[in-house]
Short mmCIF file of C-alpha atoms and ligand atoms in Angstrom, two decimals:
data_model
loop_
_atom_site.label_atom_id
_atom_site.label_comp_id
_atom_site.label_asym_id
_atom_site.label_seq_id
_atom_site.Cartn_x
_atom_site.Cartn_y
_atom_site.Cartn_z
CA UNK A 1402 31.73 36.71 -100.84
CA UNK A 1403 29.02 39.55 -101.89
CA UNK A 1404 28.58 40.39 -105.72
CA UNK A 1405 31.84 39.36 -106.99
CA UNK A 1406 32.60 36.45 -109.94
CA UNK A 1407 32.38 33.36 -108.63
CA UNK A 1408 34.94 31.72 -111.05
CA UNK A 1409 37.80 33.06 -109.19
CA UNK A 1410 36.92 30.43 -106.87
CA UNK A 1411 37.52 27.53 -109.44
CA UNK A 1412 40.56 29.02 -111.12
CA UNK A 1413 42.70 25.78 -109.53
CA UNK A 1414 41.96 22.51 -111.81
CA UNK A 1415 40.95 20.38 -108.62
CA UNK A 1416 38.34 22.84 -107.93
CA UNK A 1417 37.12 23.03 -111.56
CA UNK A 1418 37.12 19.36 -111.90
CA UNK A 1419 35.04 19.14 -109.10
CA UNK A 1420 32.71 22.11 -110.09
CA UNK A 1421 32.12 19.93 -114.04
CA UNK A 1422 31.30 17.29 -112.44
CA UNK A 1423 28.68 18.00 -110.19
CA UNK A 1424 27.25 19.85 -113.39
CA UNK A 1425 27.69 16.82 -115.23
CA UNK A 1426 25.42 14.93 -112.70
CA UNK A 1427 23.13 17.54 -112.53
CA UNK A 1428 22.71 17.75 -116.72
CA UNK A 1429 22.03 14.06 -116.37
CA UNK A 1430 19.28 14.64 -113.79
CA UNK A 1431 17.42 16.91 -115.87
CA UNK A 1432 18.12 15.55 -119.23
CA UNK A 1433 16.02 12.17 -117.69
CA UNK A 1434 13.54 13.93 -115.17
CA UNK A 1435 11.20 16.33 -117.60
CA UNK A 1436 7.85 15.82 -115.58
CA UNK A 1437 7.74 16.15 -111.94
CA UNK A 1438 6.75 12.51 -111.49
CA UNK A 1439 10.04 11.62 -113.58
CA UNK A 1440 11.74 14.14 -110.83
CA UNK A 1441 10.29 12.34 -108.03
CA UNK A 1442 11.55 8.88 -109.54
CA UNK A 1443 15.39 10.32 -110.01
CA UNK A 1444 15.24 11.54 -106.11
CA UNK A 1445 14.03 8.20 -105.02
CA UNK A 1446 17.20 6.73 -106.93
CA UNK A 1447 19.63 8.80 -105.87
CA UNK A 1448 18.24 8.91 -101.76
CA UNK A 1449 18.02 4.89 -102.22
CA UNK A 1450 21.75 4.88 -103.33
CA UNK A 1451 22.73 6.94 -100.17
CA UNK A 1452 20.81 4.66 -97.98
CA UNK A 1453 17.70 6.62 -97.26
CA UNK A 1454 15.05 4.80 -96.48
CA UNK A 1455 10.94 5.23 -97.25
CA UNK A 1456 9.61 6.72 -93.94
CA UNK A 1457 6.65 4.14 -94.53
CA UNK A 1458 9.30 1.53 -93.41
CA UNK A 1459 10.16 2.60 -90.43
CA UNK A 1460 8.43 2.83 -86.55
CA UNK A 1461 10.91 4.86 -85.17
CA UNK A 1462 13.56 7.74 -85.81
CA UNK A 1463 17.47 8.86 -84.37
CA UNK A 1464 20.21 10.92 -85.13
CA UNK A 1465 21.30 10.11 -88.51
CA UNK A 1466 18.68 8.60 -90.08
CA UNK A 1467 17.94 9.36 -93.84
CA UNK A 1468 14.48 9.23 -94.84
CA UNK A 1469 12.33 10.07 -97.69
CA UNK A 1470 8.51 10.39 -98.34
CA UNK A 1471 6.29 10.73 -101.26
CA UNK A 1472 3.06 12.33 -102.01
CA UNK A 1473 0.95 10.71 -104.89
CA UNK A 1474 4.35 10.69 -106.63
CA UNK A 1475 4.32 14.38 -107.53
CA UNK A 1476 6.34 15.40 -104.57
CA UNK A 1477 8.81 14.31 -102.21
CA UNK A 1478 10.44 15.03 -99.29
CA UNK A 1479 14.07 14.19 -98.12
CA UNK A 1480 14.96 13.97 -94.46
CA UNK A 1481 18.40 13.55 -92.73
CA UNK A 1482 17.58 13.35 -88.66
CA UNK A 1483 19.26 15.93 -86.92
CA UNK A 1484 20.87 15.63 -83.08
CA UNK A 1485 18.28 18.25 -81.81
CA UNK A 1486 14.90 17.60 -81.17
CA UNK A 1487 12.32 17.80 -83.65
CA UNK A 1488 10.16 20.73 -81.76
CA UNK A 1489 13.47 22.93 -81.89
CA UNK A 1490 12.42 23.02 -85.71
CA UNK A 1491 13.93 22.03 -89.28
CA UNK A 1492 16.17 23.15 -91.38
CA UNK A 1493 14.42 23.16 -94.72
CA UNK A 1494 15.46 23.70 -98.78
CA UNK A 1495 12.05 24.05 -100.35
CA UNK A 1496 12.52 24.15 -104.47
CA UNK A 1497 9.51 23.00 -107.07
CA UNK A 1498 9.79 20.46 -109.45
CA UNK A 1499 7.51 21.38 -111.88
CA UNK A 1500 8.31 23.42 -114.86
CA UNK A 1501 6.36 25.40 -117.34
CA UNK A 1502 5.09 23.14 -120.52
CA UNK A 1503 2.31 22.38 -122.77
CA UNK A 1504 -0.29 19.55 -121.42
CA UNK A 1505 -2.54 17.27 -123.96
CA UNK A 1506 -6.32 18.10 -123.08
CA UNK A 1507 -8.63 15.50 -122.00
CA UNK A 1508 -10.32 15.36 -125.65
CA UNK A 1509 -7.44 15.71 -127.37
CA UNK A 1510 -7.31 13.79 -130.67
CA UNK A 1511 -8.95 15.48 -133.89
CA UNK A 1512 -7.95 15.49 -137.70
CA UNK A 1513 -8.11 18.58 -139.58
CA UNK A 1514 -6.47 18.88 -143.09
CA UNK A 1515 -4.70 15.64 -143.42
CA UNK A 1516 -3.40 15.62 -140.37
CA UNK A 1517 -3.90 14.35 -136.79
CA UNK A 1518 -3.38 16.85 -133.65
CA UNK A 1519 -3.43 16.81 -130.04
CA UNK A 1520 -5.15 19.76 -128.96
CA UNK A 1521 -3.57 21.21 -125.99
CA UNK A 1522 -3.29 23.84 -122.88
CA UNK A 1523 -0.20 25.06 -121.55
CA UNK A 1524 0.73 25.12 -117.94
CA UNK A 1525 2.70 28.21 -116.43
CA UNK A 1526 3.85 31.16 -117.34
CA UNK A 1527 5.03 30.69 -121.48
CA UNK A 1528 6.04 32.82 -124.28
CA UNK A 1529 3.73 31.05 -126.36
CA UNK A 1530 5.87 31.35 -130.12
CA UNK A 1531 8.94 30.39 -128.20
CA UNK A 1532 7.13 26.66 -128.42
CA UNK A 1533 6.75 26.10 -132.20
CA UNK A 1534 8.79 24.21 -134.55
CA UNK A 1535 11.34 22.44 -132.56
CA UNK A 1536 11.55 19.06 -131.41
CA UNK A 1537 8.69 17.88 -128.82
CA UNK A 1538 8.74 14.70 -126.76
CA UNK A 1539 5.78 13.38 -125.10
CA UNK A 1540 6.14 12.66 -121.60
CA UNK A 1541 3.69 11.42 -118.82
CA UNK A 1542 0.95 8.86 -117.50
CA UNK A 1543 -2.16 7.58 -118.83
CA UNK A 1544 -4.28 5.64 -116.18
CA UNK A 1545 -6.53 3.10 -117.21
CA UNK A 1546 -10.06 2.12 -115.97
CA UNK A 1547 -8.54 -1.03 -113.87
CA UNK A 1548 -5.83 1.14 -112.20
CA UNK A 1549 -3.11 0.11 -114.47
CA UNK A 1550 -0.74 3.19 -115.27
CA UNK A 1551 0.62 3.25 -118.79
CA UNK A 1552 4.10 5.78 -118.79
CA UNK A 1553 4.69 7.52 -121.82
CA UNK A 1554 8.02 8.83 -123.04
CA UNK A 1555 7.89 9.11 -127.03
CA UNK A 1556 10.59 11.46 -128.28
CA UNK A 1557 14.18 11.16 -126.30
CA UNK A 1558 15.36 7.75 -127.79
CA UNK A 1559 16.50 8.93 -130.98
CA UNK A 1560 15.17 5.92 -132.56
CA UNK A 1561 11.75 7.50 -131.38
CA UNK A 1562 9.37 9.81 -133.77
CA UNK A 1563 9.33 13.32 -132.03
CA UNK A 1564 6.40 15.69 -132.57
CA UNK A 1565 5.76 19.65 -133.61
CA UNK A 1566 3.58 22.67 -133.64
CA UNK A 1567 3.88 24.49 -136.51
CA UNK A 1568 4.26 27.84 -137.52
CA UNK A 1569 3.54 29.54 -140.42
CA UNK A 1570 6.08 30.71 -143.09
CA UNK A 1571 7.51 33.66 -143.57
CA UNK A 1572 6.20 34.40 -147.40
CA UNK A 1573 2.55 34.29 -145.77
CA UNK A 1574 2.83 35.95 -142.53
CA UNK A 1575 2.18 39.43 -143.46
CA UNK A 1576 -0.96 39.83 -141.15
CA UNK A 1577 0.87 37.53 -138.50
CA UNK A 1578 3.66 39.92 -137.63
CA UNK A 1579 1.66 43.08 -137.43
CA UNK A 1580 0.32 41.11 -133.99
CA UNK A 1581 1.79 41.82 -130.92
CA UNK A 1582 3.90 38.51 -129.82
CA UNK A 1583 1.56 37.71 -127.21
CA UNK A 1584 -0.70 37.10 -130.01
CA UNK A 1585 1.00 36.07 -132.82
CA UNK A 1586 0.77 32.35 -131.53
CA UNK A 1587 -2.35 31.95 -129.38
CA UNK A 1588 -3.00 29.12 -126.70
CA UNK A 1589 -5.69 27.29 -129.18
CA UNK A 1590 -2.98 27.38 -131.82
CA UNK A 1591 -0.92 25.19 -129.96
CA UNK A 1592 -1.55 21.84 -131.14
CA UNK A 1593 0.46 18.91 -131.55
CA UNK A 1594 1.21 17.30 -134.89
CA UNK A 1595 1.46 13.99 -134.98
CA UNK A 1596 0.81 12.31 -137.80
CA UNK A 1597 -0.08 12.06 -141.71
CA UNK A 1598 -0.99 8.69 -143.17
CA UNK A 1599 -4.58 8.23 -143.59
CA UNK A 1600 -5.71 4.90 -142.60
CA UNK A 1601 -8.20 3.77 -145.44
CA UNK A 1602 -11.40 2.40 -143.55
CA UNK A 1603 -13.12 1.74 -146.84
CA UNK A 1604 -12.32 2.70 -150.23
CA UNK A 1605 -14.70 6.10 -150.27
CA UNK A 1606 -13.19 7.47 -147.15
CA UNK A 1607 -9.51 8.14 -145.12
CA UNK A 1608 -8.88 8.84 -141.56
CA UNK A 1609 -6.10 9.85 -140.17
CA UNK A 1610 -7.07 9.89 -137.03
CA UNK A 1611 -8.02 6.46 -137.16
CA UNK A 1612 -4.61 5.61 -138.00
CA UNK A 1613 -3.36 7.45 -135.12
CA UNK A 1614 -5.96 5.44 -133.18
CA UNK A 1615 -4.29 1.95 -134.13
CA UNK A 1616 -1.24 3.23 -133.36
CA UNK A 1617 -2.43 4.30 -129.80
CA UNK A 1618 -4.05 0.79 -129.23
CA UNK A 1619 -1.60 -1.73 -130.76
CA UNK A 1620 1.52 -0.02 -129.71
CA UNK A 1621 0.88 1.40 -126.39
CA UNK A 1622 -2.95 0.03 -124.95
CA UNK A 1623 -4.45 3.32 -125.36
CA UNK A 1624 -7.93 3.96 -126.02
CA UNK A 1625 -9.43 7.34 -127.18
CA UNK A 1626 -11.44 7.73 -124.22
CA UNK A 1627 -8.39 7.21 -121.88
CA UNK A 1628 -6.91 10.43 -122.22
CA UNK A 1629 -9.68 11.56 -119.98
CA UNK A 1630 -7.91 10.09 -117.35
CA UNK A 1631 -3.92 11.07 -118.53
CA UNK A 1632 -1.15 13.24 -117.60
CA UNK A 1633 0.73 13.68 -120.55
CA UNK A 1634 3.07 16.99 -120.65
CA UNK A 1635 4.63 17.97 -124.21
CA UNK A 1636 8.17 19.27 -123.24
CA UNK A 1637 11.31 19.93 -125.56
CA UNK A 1638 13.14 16.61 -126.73
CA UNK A 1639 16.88 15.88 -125.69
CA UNK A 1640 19.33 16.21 -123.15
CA UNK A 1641 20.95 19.07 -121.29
CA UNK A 1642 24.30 20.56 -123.07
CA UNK A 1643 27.18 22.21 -122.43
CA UNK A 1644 26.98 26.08 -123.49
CA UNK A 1645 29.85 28.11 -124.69
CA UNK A 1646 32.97 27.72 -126.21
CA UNK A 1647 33.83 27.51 -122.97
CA UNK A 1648 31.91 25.33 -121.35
CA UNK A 1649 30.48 27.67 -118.55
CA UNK A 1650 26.98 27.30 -119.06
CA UNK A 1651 24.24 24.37 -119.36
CA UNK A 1652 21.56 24.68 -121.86
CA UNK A 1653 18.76 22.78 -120.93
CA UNK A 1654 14.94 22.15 -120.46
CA UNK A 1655 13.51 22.89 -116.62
CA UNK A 1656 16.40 24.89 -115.12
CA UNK A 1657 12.99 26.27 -113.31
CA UNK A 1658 13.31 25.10 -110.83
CA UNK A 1659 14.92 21.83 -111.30
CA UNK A 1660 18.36 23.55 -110.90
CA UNK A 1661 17.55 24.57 -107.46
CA UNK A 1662 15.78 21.37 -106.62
CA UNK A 1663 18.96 18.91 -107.49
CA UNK A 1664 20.86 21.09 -105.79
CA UNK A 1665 18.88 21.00 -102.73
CA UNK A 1666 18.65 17.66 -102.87
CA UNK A 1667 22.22 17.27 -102.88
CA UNK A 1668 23.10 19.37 -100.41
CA UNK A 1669 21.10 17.20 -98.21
CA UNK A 1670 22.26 13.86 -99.36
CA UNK A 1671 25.83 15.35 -99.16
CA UNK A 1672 25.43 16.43 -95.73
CA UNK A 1673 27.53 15.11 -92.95
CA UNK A 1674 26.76 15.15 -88.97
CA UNK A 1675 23.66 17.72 -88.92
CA UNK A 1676 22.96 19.23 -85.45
CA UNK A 1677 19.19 20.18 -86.82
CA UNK A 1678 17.16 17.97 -88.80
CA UNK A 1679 17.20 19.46 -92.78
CA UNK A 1680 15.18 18.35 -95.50
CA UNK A 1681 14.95 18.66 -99.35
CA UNK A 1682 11.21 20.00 -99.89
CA UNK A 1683 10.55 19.24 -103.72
CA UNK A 1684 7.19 20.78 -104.45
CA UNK A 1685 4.59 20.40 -107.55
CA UNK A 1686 2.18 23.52 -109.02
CA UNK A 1687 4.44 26.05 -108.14
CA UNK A 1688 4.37 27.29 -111.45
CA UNK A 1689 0.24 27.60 -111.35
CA UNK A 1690 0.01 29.08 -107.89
CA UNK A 1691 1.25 26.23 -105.65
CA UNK A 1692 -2.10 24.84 -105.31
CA UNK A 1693 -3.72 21.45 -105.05
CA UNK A 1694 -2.82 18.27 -102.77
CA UNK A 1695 0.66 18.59 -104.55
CA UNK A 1696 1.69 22.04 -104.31
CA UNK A 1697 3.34 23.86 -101.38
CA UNK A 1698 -0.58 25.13 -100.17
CA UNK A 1699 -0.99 21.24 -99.40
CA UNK A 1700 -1.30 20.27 -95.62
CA UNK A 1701 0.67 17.21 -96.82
CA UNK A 1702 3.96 18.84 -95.54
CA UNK A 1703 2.57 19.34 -91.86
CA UNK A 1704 1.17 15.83 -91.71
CA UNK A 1705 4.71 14.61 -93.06
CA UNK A 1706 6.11 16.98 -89.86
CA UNK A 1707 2.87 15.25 -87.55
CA UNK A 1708 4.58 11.94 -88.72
CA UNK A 1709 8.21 12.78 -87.77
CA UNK A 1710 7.20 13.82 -84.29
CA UNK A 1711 5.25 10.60 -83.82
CA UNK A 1712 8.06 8.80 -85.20
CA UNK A 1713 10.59 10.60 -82.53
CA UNK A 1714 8.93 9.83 -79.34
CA UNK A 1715 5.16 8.45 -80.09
CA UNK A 1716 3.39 11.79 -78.94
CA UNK A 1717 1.19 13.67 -80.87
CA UNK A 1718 1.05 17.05 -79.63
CA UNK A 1719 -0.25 19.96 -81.98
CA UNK A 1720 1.20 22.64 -79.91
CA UNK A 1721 4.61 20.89 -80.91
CA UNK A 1722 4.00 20.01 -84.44
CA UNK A 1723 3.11 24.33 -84.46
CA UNK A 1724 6.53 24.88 -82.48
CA UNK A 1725 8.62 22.67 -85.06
CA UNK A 1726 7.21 25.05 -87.67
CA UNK A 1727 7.65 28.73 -86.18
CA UNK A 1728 11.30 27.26 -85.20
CA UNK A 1729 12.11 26.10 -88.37
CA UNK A 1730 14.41 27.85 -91.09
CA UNK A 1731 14.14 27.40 -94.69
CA UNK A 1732 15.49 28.91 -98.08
CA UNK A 1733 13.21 29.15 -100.76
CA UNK A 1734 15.27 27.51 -103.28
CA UNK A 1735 13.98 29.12 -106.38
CA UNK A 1736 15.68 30.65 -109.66
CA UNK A 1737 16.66 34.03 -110.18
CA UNK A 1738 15.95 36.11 -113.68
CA UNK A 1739 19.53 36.29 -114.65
CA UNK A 1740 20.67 39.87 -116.69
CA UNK A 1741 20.70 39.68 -119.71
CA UNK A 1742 22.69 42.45 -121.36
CA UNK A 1743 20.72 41.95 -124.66
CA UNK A 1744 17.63 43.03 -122.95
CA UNK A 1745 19.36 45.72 -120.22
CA UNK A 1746 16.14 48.07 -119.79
CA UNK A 1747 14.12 45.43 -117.92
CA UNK A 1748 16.63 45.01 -114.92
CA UNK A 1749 17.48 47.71 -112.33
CA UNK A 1750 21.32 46.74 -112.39
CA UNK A 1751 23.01 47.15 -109.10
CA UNK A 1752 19.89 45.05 -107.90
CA UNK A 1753 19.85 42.09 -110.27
CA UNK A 1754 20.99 38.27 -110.70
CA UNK A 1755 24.25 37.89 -112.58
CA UNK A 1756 25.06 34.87 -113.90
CA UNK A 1757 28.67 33.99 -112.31
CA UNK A 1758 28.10 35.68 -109.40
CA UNK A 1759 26.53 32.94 -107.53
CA UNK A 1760 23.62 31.92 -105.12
CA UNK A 1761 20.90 34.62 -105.72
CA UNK A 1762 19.23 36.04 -102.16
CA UNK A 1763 15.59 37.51 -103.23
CA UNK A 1764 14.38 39.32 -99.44
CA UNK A 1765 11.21 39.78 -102.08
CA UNK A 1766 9.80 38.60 -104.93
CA UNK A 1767 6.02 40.11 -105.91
CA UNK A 1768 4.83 42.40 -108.15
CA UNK A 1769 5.04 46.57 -108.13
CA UNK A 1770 4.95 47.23 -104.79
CA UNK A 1771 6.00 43.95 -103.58
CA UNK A 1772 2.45 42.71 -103.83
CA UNK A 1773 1.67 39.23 -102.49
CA UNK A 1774 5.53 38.77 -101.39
CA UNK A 1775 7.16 37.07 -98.41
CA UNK A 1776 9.33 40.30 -97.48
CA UNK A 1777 11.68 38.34 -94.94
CA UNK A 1778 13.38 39.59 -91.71
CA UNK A 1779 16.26 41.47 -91.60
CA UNK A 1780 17.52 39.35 -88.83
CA UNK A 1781 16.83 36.41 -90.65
CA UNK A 1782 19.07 37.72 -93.41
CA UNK A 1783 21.96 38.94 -91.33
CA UNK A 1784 22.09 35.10 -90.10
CA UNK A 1785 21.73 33.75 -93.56
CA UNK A 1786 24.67 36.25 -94.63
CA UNK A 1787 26.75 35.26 -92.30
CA UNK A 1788 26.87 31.43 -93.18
CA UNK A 1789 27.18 32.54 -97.14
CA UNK A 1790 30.50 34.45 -95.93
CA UNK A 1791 31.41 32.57 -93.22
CA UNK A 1792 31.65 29.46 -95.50
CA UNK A 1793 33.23 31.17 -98.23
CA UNK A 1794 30.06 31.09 -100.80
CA UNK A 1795 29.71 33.41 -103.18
CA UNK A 1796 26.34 35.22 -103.41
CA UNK A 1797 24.34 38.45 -104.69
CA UNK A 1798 21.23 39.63 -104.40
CA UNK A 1799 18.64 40.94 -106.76
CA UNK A 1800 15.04 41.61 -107.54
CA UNK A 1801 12.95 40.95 -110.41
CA UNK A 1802 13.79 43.03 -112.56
CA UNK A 1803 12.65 47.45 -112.49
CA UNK A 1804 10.31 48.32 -109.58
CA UNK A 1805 7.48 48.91 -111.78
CA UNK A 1806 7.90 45.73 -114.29
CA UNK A 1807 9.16 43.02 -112.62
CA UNK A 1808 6.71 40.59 -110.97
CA UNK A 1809 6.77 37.15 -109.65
CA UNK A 1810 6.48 34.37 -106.40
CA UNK A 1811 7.65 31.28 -105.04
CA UNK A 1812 6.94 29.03 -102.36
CA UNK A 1813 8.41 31.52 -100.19
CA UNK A 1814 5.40 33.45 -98.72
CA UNK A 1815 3.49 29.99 -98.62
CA UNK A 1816 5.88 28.83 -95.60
CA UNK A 1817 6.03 32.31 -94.39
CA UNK A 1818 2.90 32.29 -93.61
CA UNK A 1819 3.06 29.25 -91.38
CA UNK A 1820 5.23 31.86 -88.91
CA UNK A 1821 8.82 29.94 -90.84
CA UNK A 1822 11.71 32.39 -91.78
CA UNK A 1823 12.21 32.06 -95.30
CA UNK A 1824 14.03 33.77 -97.78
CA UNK A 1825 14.20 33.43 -101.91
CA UNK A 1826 18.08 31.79 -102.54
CA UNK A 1827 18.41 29.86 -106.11
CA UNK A 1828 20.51 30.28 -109.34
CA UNK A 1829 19.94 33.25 -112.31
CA UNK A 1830 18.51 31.44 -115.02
CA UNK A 1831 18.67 32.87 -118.61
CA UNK A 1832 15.54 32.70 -120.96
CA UNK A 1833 13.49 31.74 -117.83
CA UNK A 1834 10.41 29.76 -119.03
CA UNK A 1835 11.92 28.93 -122.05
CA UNK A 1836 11.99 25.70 -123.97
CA UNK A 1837 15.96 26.05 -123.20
CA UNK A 1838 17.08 28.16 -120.62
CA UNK A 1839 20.38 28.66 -119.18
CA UNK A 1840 22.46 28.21 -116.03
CA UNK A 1841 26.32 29.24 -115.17
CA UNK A 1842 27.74 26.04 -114.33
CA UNK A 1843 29.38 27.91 -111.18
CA UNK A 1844 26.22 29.64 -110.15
CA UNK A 1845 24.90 25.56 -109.93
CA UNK A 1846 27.69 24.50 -107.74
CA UNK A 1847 27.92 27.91 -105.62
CA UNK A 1848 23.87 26.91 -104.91
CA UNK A 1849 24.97 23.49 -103.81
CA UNK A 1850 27.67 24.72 -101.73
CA UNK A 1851 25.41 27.82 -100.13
CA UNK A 1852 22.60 25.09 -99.38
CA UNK A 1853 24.77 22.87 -97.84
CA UNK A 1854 26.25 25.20 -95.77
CA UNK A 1855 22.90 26.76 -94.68
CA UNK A 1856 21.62 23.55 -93.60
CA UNK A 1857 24.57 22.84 -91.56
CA UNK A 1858 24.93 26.55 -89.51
CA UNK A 1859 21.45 27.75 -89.10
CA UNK A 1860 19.98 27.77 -86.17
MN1 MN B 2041 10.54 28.87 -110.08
MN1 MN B 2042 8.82 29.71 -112.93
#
């Protein structure tokens, strides 16, 4: 069903009921998984619960089988073994599981004033002043010299401290708001308060920082110099809510692109008697270009499909791996900028992301001119169309916003260029990039649904 609101669907209660409580799931999912290693822990849960198996366990594959692999525990794939051969290609859902955030630097601690700070640098695309004075939890790894991995989560009990960055008041910020708002808060501003008491050394001088220091040592084994080798992310404290006096929407942390990822993950896990093998692609770095050995520019995903094929019949032909690949199908499962009314002149309207009116088809992302964008094949879409209508799912299609503004990726054009069809498909999101941003609860099942049924008819 093309551009039309999606809650008609769910007017019924057994529908509705069923709609809640996949979103209920799903709020749970992202109120525990706020890093993309904490993603990668919640897949492995849930694929263990449905009887997937690591593919390190096994020495051969068959119809049927569920498998998952990781990589360095930043990303993971999901497999369910189709009837047809490998080399006729996959079915693939490809989302990322890292969201935008602020990161602790390697030299982090200082004092200044009274107080102690981390000093920090922010990963993807944020509206900087959109980050100070709420709550802050602390989430990540710190690896010490012997190999032993410390994991951090300070902030989400709420018996835990949780941490700020502070802005300045109103009475004083004269100067301040004659900046523009890209500058009113910049990057070297952002620093992390977290703490106050000075810890007397001797009785002529105070440190705060070696308070902080204690605290580091005696509560959690951490060592000044071990933040040189640490992952810690600061991300917005709490779980996932309900939105609206109605309850349509979820307000939460990492919509982008976690929304699209549980969802894909889902649909595969949920998927019953596949002709074509499909798998849940959860990608790191997407939000930083997709680079590195975790990102979707990794070779890590063809070695994973060099591994299947050995697994299948204990060949190891290239030219097949390359055929699995150009024969392979996947949706891009990445967010949408939903409309926001508030904000109208940004968005072209009979070509943007509504929230309500279901999965979101992007043919392109880029930027003015469609720079740098996986434009995919008409054909490709007519099939993809097809299954959306055939299976009853509603969906729309948008860009990013006015032809001369908008501007943005995905993994999309990375796959492309392997010779995959691949097409943009994933849920508006509200305040994209946001501490909090916002799904329709509808739009999150209609994904589900649209995956699943993609996964099931392509071919
Ligand atoms: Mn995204
Ligand atoms: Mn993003």
């Amino acid at each position: 069903m093309y551009k039309k609101n999606a809650w008609e669907k769910y007017s019924d209660e057994k529908a509705f009921n069923e709609l809640n409580s996949f979103n209920k799931n799903y709020m749970e999912f992202i109120s525990n998984a706020k890093t993309e290693r904490e993603c990668v822990i919640e897949a492995i849960k849930i694929a263990k619960k449905a009887g997937y198996k690591d593919i390190k366990e096994v020495s051969s594959i068959k119809p049927g089988d569920k498998l998952y692999a990781t990589n360095m525990g930043k990303n993971i794939c999901v497999f369910k073994i189709g009837k047809d051969k490998l080399e006729n290609g996959l079915n693939i859902l490809g989302a990322h599981i890292d969201s935008p955030r602020i990161d602790v630097k390697q030299n982090p601690l200082y004092e200044r004033g009274g107080f102690a700070y981390l000093d920090t640098h922010y990963y993807g695309g944020i509206v900087k002043y959109q980050w100070a004075t709420i709550k802050l939890a602390l989430h990540g790894v710190v690896v010490k010299e012997n190999g032993d991995v410390i994991n951090v989560c300070i902030g989400e009990d709420e018996n835990d401290p949780v941490f700020v960055i502070t802005d300045l008041l109103p009475h004083l910020a004269q100067d301040k708001m004659q900046k523009s708002a890209a500058k009113a808060i910049e990057g070297e501003d952002l620093d992390l308060t977290i703490g106050s008491i000075p810890f007397k050394k001797d009785k002529d001088s105070s440190s705060v920082k070696e308070n902080i220091k204690k605290i580091l040592k005696e509560k959690y084994n951490i060592d000044e110099e071990d933040f040189v080798s640490a992952e810690l992310e600061i991300v917005p404290e709490g779980k996932a809510r309900e939105l609206g006096l109605d309850r349509s929407m979820v307000l939460g942390y990492g919509h982008d692109d976690r929304v699209c990822a549980y969802t894909s993950l889902m649909a595969v896990i949920d998927s019953k008697d596949l002709d074509r093998t499909s798998v849940a692609y959860l990608v790191d770095k997407e939000e930083i270009g997709s680079v590195g050995a975790t990102g979707a520019h990794s070779e890590w995903f063809l070695n994973l499909v060099r591994e299947l094929m050995y697994l299948e019949n204990k060949e190891n032909s290239e030219l097949n791996v390359r055929r699995c690949i150009t024969n392979s199908f996947m949706l891009s499962s990445d967010v949408s900028a939903g409309y926001d009314p508030l904000y109208a002149s940004v968005f072209e309207d009979k070509n943007a992301s509504y929230l309500g009116e279901g999965l979101t088809f992007n043919k392109y992302t880029g930027a003015r001119g469609k720079s740098g964008c996986n434009d995919c094949m008409p054909e490709y879409m007519a099939k993809v169309r097809a299954i959306m209508n055939n299976n009853n799912i509603y969906y729309q299609t948008a860009e990013l916003g006015k032809v001369d503004i908008g501007g943005g990726g995905t993994i999309a054009y990375i796959m492309g260029n392997m010779g995959m069809n691949v097409v943009d498909a994933g849920v508006p999101v509200m305040s994209m990039h946001a501490p909090y941003e916002a799904v329709s609860k509808v739009d999150v099942y209609e994904a589900y649904l649209g995956y699943m049924a993609f996964i099931k008819d392509i071919k």
